[in-house]
PDB file of C-alpha atoms in Angstrom:
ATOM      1  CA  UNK A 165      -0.617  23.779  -2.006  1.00  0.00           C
ATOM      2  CA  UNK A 166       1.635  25.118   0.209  1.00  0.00           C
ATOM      3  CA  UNK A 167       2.947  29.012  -0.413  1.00  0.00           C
ATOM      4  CA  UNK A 168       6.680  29.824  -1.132  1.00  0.00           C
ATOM      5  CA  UNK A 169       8.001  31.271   2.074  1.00  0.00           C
ATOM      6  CA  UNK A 170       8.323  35.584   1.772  1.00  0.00           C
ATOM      7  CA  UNK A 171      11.764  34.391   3.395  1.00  0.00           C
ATOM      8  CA  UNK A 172      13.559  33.746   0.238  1.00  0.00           C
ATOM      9  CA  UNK A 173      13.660  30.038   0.023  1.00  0.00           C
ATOM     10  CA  UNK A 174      16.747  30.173  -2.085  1.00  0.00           C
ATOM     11  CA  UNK A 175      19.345  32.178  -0.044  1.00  0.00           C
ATOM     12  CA  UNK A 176      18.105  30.363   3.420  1.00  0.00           C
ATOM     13  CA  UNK A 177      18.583  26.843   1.685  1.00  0.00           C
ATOM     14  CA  UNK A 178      22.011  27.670   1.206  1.00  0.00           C
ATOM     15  CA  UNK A 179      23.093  28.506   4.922  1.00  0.00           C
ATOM     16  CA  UNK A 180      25.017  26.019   7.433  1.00  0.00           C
ATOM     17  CA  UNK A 181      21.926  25.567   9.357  1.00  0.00           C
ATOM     18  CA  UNK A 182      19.482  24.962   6.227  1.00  0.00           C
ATOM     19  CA  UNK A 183      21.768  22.760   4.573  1.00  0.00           C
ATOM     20  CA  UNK A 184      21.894  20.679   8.103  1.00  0.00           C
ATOM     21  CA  UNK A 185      18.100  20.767   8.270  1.00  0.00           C
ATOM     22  CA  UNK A 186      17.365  19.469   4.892  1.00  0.00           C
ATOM     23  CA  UNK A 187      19.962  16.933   5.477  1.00  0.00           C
ATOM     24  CA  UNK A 188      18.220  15.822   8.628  1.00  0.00           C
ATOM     25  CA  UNK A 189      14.594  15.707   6.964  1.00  0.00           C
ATOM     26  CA  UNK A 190      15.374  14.240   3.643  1.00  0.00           C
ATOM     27  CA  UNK A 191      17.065  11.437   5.894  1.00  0.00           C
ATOM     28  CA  UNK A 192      13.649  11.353   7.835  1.00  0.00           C
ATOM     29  CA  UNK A 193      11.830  11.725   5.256  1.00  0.00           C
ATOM     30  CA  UNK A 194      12.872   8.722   3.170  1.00  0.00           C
ATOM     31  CA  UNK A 195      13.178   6.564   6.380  1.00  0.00           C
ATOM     32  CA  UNK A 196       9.575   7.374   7.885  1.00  0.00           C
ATOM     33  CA  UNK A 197       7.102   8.799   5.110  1.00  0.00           C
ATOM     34  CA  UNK A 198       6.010  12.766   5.148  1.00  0.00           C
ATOM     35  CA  UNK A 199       3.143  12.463   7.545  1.00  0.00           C
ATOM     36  CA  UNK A 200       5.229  10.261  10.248  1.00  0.00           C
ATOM     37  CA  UNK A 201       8.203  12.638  10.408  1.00  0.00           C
ATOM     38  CA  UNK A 202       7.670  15.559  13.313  1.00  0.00           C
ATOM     39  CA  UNK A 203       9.594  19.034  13.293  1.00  0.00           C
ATOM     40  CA  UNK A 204      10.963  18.189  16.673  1.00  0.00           C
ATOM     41  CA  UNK A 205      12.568  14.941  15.571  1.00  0.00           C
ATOM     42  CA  UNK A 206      13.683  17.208  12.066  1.00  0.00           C
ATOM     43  CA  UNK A 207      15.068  19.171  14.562  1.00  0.00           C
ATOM     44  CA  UNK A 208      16.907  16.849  16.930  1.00  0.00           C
ATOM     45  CA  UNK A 209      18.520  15.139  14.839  1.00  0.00           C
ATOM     46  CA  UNK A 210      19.541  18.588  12.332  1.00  0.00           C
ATOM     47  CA  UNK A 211      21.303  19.556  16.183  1.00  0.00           C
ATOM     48  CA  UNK A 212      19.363  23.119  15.852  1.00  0.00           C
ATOM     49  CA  UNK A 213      16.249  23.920  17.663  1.00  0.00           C
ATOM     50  CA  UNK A 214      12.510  24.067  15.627  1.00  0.00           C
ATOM     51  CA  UNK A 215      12.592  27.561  15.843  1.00  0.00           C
ATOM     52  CA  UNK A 216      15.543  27.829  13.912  1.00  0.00           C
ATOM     53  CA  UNK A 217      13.773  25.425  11.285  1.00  0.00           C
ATOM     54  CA  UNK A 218      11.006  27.367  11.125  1.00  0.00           C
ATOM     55  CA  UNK A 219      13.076  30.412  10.292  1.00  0.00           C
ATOM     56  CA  UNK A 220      14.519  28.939   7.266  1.00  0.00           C
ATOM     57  CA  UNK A 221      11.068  26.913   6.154  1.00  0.00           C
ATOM     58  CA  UNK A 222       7.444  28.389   7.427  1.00  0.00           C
ATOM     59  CA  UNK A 223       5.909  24.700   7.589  1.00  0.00           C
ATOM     60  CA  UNK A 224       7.106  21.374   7.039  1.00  0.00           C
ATOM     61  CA  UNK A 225       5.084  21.056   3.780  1.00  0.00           C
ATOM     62  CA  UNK A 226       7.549  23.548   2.804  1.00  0.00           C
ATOM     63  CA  UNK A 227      10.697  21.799   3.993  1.00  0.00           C
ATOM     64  CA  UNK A 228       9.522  18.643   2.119  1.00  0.00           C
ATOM     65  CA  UNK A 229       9.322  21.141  -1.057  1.00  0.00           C
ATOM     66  CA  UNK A 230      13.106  22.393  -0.718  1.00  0.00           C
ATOM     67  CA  UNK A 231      14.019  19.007   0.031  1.00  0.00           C
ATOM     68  CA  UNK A 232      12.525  18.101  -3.163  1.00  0.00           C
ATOM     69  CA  UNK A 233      14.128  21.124  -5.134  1.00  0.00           C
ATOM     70  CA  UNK A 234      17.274  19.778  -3.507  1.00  0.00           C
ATOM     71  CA  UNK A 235      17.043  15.962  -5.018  1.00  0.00           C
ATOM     72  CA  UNK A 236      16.232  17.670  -8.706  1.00  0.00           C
ATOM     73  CA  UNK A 237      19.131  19.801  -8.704  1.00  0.00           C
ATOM     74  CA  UNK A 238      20.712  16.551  -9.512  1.00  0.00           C
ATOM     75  CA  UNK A 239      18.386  16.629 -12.731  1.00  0.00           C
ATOM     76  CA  UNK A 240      19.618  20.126 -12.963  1.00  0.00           C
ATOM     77  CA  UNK A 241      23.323  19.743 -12.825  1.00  0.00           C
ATOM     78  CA  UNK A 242      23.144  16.396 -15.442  1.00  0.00           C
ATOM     79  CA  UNK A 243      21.218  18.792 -17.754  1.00  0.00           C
ATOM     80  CA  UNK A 244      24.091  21.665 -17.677  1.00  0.00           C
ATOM     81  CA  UNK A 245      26.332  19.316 -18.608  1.00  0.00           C
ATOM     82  CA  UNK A 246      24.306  18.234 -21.476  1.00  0.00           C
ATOM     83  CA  UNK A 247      23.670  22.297 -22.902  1.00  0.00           C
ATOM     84  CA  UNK A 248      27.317  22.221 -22.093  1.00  0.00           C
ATOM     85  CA  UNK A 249      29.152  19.682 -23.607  1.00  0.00           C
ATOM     86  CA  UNK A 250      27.913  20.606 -27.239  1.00  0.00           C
ATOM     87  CA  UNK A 251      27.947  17.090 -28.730  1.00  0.00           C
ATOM     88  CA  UNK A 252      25.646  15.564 -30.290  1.00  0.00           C
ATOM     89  CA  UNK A 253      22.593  14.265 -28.651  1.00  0.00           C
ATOM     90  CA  UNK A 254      23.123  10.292 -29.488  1.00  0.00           C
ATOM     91  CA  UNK A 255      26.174  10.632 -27.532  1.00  0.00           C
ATOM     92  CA  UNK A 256      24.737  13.167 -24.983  1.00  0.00           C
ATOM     93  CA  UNK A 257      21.773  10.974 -23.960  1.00  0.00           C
ATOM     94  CA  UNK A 258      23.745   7.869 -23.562  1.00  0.00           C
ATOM     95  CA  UNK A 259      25.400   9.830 -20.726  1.00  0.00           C
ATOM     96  CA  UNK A 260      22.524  11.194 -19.345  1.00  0.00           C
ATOM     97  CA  UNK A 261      20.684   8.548 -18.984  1.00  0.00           C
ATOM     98  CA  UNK A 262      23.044   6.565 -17.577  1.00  0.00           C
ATOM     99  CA  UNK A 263      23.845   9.098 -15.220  1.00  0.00           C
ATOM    100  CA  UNK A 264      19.979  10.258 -13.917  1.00  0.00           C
ATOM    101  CA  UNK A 265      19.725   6.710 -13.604  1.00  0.00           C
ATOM    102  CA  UNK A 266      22.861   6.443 -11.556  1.00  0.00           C
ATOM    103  CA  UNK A 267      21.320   9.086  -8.847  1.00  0.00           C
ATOM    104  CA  UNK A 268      18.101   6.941  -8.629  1.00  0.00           C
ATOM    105  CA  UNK A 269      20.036   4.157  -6.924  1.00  0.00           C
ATOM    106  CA  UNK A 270      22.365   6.438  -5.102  1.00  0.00           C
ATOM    107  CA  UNK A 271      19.155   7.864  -3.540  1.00  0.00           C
ATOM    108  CA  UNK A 272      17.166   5.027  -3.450  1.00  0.00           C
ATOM    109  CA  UNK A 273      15.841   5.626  -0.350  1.00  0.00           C
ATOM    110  CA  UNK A 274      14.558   9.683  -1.227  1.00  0.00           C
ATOM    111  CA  UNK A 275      13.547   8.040  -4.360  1.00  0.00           C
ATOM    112  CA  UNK A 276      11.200   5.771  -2.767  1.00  0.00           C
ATOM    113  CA  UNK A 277       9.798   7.795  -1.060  1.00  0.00           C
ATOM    114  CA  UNK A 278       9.019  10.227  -4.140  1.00  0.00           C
ATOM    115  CA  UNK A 279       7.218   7.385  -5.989  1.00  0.00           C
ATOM    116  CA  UNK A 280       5.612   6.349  -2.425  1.00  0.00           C
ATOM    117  CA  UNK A 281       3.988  10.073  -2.021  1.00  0.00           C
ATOM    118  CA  UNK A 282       2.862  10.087  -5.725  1.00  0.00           C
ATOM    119  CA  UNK A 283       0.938   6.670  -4.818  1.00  0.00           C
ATOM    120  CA  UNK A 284      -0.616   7.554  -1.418  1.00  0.00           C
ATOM    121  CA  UNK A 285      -1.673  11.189  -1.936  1.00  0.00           C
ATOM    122  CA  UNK A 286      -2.558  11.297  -5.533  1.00  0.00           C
ATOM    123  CA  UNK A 287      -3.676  13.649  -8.169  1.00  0.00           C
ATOM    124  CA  UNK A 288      -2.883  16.501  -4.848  1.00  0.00           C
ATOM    125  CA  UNK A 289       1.004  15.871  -4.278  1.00  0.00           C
ATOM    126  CA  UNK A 290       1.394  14.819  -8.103  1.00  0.00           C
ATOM    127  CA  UNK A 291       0.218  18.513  -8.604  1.00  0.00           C
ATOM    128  CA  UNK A 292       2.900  19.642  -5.995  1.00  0.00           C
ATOM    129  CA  UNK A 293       5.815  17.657  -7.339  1.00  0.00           C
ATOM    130  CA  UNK A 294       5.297  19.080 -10.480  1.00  0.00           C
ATOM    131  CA  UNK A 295       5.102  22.534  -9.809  1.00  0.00           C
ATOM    132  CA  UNK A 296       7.818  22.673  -7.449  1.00  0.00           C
ATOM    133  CA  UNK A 297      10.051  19.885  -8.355  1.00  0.00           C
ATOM    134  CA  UNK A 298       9.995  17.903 -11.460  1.00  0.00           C
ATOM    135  CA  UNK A 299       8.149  20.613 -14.436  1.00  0.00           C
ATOM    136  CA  UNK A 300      11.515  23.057 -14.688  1.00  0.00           C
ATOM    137  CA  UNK A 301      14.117  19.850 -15.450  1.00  0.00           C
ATOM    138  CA  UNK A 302      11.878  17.865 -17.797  1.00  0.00           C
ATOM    139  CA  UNK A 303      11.140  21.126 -19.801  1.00  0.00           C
ATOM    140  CA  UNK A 304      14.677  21.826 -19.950  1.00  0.00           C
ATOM    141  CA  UNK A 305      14.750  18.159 -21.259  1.00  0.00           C
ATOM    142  CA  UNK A 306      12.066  18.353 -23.904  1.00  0.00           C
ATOM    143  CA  UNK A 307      13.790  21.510 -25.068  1.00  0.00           C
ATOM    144  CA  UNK A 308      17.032  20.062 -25.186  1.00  0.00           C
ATOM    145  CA  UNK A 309      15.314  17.046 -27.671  1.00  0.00           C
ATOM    146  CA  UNK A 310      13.055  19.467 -28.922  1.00  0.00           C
ATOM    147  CA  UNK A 311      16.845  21.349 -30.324  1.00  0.00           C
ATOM    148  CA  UNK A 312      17.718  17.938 -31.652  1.00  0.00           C
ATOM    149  CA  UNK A 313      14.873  17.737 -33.916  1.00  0.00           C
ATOM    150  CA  UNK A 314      15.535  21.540 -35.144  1.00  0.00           C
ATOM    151  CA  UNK A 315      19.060  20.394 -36.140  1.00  0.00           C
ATOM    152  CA  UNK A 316      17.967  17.208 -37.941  1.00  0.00           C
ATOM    153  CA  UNK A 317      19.388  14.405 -35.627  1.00  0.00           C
ATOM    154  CA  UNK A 318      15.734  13.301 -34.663  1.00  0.00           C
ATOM    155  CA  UNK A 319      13.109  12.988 -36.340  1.00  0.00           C
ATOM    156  CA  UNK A 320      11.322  16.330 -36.582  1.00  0.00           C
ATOM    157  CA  UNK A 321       7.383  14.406 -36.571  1.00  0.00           C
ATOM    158  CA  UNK A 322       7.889  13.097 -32.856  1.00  0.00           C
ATOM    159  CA  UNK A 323       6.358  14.607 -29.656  1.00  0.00           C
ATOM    160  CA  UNK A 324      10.035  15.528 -27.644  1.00  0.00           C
ATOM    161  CA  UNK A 325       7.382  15.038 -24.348  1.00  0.00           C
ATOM    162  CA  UNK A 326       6.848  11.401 -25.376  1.00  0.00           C
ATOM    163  CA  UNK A 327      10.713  10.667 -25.764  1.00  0.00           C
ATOM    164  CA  UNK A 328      11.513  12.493 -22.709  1.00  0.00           C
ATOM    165  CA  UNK A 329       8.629  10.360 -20.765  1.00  0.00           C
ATOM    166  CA  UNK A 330      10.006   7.104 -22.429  1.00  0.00           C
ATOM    167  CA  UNK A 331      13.267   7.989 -21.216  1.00  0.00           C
ATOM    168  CA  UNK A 332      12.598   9.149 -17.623  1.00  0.00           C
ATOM    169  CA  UNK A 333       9.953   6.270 -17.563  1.00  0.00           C
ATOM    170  CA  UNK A 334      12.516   3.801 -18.248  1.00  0.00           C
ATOM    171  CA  UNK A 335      15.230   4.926 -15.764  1.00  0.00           C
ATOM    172  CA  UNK A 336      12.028   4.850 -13.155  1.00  0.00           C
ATOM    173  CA  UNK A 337      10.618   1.668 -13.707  1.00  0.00           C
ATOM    174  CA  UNK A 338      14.636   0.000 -13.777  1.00  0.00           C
ATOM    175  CA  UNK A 339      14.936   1.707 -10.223  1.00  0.00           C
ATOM    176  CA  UNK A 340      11.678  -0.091  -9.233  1.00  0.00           C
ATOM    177  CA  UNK A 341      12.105  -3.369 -10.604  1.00  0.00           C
ATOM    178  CA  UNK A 342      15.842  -3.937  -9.987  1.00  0.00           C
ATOM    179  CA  UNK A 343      15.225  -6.713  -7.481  1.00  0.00           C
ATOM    180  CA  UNK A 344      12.612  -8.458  -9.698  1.00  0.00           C
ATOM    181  CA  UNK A 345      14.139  -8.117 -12.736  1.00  0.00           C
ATOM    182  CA  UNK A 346      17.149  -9.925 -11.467  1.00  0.00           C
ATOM    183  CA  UNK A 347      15.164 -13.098 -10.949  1.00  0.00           C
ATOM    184  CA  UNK A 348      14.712 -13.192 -14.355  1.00  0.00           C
ATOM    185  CA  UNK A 349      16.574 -15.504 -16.118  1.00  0.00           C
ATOM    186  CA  UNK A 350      16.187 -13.914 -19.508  1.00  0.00           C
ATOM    187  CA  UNK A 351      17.089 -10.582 -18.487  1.00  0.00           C
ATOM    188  CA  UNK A 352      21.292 -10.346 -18.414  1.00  0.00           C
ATOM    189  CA  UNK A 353      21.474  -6.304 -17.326  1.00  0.00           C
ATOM    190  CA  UNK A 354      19.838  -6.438 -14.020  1.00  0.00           C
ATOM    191  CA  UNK A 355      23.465  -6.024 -12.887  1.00  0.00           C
ATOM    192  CA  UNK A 356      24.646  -3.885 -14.632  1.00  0.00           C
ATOM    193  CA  UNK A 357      22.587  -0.142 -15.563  1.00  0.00           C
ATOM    194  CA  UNK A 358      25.218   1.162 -18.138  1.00  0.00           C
ATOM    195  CA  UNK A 359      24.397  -1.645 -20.292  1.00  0.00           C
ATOM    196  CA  UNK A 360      20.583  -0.897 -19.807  1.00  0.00           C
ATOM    197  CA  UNK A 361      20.821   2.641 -20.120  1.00  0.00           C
ATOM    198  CA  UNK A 362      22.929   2.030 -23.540  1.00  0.00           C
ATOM    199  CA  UNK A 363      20.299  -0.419 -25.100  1.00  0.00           C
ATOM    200  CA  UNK A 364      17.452   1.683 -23.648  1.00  0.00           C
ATOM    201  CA  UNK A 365      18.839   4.683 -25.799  1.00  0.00           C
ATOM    202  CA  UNK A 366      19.731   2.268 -28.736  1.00  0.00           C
ATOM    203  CA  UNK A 367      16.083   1.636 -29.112  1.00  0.00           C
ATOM    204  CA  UNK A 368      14.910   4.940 -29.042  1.00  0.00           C
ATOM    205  CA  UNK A 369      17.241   6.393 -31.093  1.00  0.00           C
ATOM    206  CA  UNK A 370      16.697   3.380 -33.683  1.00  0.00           C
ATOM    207  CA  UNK A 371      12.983   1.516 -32.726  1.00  0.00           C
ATOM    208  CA  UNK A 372      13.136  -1.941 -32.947  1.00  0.00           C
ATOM    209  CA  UNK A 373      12.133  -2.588 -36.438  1.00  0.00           C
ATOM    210  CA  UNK A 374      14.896  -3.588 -38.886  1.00  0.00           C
ATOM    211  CA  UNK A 375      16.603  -1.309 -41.129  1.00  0.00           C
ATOM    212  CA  UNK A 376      15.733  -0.485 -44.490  1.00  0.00           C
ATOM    213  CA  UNK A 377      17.570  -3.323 -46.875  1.00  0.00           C
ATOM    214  CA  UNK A 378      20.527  -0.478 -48.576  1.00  0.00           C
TER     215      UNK A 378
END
């Protein structure tokens, strides 16, 4: 696995020229595939020369990486607003559901190639993704339902890992199967992922078996 830089990753991802750079190769990225995409054509097409990208990022494994940090700080922001907004979590989840959902089509393309990477390289770039990408924002999301149990509004026996993989699993696998699930003539909410977010989150706050006769 590829080394944080000893340039301080952070700071240089926030220049001009490193914000240009990971514009350029996320484009590339999700057009082309990790392996097809060269530093030159990063490069050309960032308008800055490779030695400038290889004074922000020390090799393009590493680029990919802040590329990816870049796509979760999505995750990240959607998350503040939930430890933010101090409601309660069956009207907190609702929103962000709806709304990490929301930046899987807007980035379909980076998206893509996310899944595509996990498919092709395996238990290696799973390993990566995790560590670098994905672990920090679904820990902040198991904590967050892992807070709703302490307060009583979930059910305190349930792994908060399992409802967080439900619900990122479910916002994953609508992104994938969009253009199928349209087709289907029983399925009314291909069109519209509000409504599916909304019943995904009705089901999980409430299952699916009927409620106890009063």
């Amino acid at each position: 696995m590829a080394k944080p830089s000893s340039r301080g990753a952070g700071a240089a991802e926030n220049s001009d020229g490193a914000r240009r750079i990971l514009q350029a190769a996320e484009s590339l990225f999700a057009e082309q595939g990790f392996s097809a995409v060269s530093m030159s054509a990063i490069a050309e097409t960032a308008g800055v020369s490779k030695a400038n990208i290889y004074h922000h990022f020390a090799t393009k494994q590493e680029l990919y990486m802040a590329v990816l940090r870049e796509a979760c700080s999505v995750t990240s922001g959607l998350l503040n607003d939930m430890e933010a907004q101090g409601v309660p979590l069956r009207e907190s989840l609702p929103r962000f559901a709806h709304a990490h959902l929301s930046s899987l089509l807007e980035r379909a393309e980076f998206a893509r190639l996310v899944l595509r990477e996990l498919l092709e390289e395996g238990p290696k770039r799973g390993k990566e993704l995790a560590e670098q990408g994905f672990a920090p924002s679904f820990a902040r999301l198991v904590g967050i339902i892992r807070g709703g149990q302490a307060s009583g509004e979930l059910r305190a026996d349930l792994d908060p890992a399992m409802v967080a993989t439900l619900l990122i699993g479910a916002d994953v696998f609508f992104f994938e199967a969009q253009n199928v699930l349209r087709h289907y003539p029983e399925v009314d909410f291909a069109e519209n992922p509000r409504r599916y977010t909304d019943m995904l989150i009705d089901i999980l706050l409430h299952g699916i078996l009927p409620s106890p006769a009063r």
